[in-house]
PDB file of C-alpha atoms in Angstrom:
ATOM      1  CA  UNK A1103       5.322  15.481  -0.181  1.00 48.00           C
ATOM      2  CA  UNK A1104       5.854  18.971   0.381  1.00 55.00           C
ATOM      3  CA  UNK A1105       8.219  20.609   2.870  1.00 54.00           C
ATOM      4  CA  UNK A1106       4.704  22.530   4.317  1.00 58.00           C
ATOM      5  CA  UNK A1107       2.930  19.139   4.417  1.00 73.00           C
ATOM      6  CA  UNK A1108       1.371  18.820   8.391  1.00 87.00           C
ATOM      7  CA  UNK A1109       0.547  15.965   9.783  1.00 93.00           C
ATOM      8  CA  UNK A1110       1.506  12.176   9.647  1.00 94.00           C
ATOM      9  CA  UNK A1111       1.525  10.638   6.090  1.00 94.00           C
ATOM     10  CA  UNK A1112       2.481   7.040   5.247  1.00 95.00           C
ATOM     11  CA  UNK A1113       4.532   6.574   1.741  1.00 95.00           C
ATOM     12  CA  UNK A1114       5.781   4.001  -0.290  1.00 95.00           C
ATOM     13  CA  UNK A1115       9.389   3.927  -0.725  1.00 94.00           C
ATOM     14  CA  UNK A1116      10.323   4.297  -4.072  1.00 89.00           C
ATOM     15  CA  UNK A1117      13.427   2.374  -3.758  1.00 93.00           C
ATOM     16  CA  UNK A1118      12.429  -1.042  -2.655  1.00 96.00           C
ATOM     17  CA  UNK A1119       9.988  -3.200  -4.348  1.00 96.00           C
ATOM     18  CA  UNK A1120       7.180  -5.246  -3.128  1.00 96.00           C
ATOM     19  CA  UNK A1121       8.246  -8.683  -2.028  1.00 97.00           C
ATOM     20  CA  UNK A1122       7.103 -12.255  -0.944  1.00 96.00           C
ATOM     21  CA  UNK A1123       8.427 -12.406   2.712  1.00 92.00           C
ATOM     22  CA  UNK A1124       9.768 -15.627   4.327  1.00 93.00           C
ATOM     23  CA  UNK A1125       5.593 -16.463   5.692  1.00 95.00           C
ATOM     24  CA  UNK A1126       4.492 -16.291   2.674  1.00 96.00           C
ATOM     25  CA  UNK A1127       2.759 -12.840   3.017  1.00 97.00           C
ATOM     26  CA  UNK A1128       3.398 -10.107   0.632  1.00 98.00           C
ATOM     27  CA  UNK A1129       5.168  -7.205   2.210  1.00 97.00           C
ATOM     28  CA  UNK A1130       5.418  -3.506   0.822  1.00 97.00           C
ATOM     29  CA  UNK A1131       8.200  -1.146   2.219  1.00 97.00           C
ATOM     30  CA  UNK A1132       6.821   2.042   3.212  1.00 98.00           C
ATOM     31  CA  UNK A1133       7.728   5.230   4.993  1.00 95.00           C
ATOM     32  CA  UNK A1134       6.243   7.211   7.783  1.00 96.00           C
ATOM     33  CA  UNK A1135       6.737  11.049   7.734  1.00 94.00           C
ATOM     34  CA  UNK A1136       5.318  13.630  10.364  1.00 94.00           C
ATOM     35  CA  UNK A1137       4.945  17.419   9.022  1.00 92.00           C
ATOM     36  CA  UNK A1138       7.288  16.385   5.620  1.00 89.00           C
ATOM     37  CA  UNK A1139      10.464  14.715   8.172  1.00 93.00           C
ATOM     38  CA  UNK A1140      11.177  11.095   7.836  1.00 92.00           C
ATOM     39  CA  UNK A1141      10.434   8.736  10.835  1.00 94.00           C
ATOM     40  CA  UNK A1142      10.446   5.264  10.322  1.00 96.00           C
ATOM     41  CA  UNK A1143      10.422   2.359   7.846  1.00 96.00           C
ATOM     42  CA  UNK A1144       7.607   0.081   7.838  1.00 96.00           C
ATOM     43  CA  UNK A1145       6.069  -2.951   6.249  1.00 95.00           C
ATOM     44  CA  UNK A1146       2.562  -3.302   5.317  1.00 96.00           C
ATOM     45  CA  UNK A1147       2.026  -7.395   5.187  1.00 97.00           C
ATOM     46  CA  UNK A1148      -1.039  -9.103   3.009  1.00 97.00           C
ATOM     47  CA  UNK A1149      -1.570 -12.702   3.400  1.00 96.00           C
ATOM     48  CA  UNK A1150      -1.504 -13.620  -0.213  1.00 95.00           C
ATOM     49  CA  UNK A1151      -5.428 -13.680  -0.887  1.00 93.00           C
ATOM     50  CA  UNK A1152      -5.024  -9.915   0.624  1.00 94.00           C
ATOM     51  CA  UNK A1153      -2.682  -8.905  -1.979  1.00 94.00           C
ATOM     52  CA  UNK A1154      -5.079 -10.409  -4.810  1.00 92.00           C
ATOM     53  CA  UNK A1155      -7.815  -8.693  -3.384  1.00 89.00           C
ATOM     54  CA  UNK A1156      -5.874  -5.240  -3.532  1.00 90.00           C
ATOM     55  CA  UNK A1157      -4.359  -5.859  -7.012  1.00 90.00           C
ATOM     56  CA  UNK A1158      -7.576  -6.820  -8.108  1.00 86.00           C
ATOM     57  CA  UNK A1159      -9.343  -3.302  -6.492  1.00 85.00           C
ATOM     58  CA  UNK A1160      -6.415  -1.320  -8.127  1.00 88.00           C
ATOM     59  CA  UNK A1161      -6.495  -3.260 -11.321  1.00 87.00           C
ATOM     60  CA  UNK A1162     -10.373  -2.199 -11.460  1.00 83.00           C
ATOM     61  CA  UNK A1163      -9.763   1.691 -10.129  1.00 83.00           C
ATOM     62  CA  UNK A1164      -7.112   2.605 -12.295  1.00 87.00           C
ATOM     63  CA  UNK A1165      -8.722   0.623 -15.680  1.00 86.00           C
ATOM     64  CA  UNK A1166     -11.943   3.003 -15.568  1.00 78.00           C
ATOM     65  CA  UNK A1167     -12.496   4.151 -11.942  1.00 71.00           C
ATOM     66  CA  UNK A1168     -16.200   2.600 -11.408  1.00 71.00           C
ATOM     67  CA  UNK A1169     -16.571   1.168  -8.102  1.00 69.00           C
ATOM     68  CA  UNK A1170     -14.873  -2.329  -7.260  1.00 69.00           C
ATOM     69  CA  UNK A1171     -18.042  -5.150  -7.969  1.00 69.00           C
ATOM     70  CA  UNK A1172     -18.823  -6.391  -4.516  1.00 67.00           C
ATOM     71  CA  UNK A1173     -17.332  -9.936  -5.218  1.00 66.00           C
ATOM     72  CA  UNK A1174     -13.995  -7.793  -5.308  1.00 62.00           C
ATOM     73  CA  UNK A1175     -14.728  -6.436  -1.848  1.00 66.00           C
ATOM     74  CA  UNK A1176     -13.608  -8.189   1.594  1.00 63.00           C
ATOM     75  CA  UNK A1177     -16.449 -10.408   3.204  1.00 58.00           C
TER      76      UNK A1177
END
């Protein structure tokens, strides 16, 4: 993120790991920024099945960049 960036942006918090929340969901720590200025901490909460789907889609995209097979898409 550059100081001249305009608009809203959500970034991962580099120093905080993804973790399993007390309710069993996966929690991804995020930062909310506007025009490059920090505004708030946020958490993206995913069910275990949503986290597995995201993992599969990210792995597939990082592997060769081809589109994700239909069976790996949300219903």
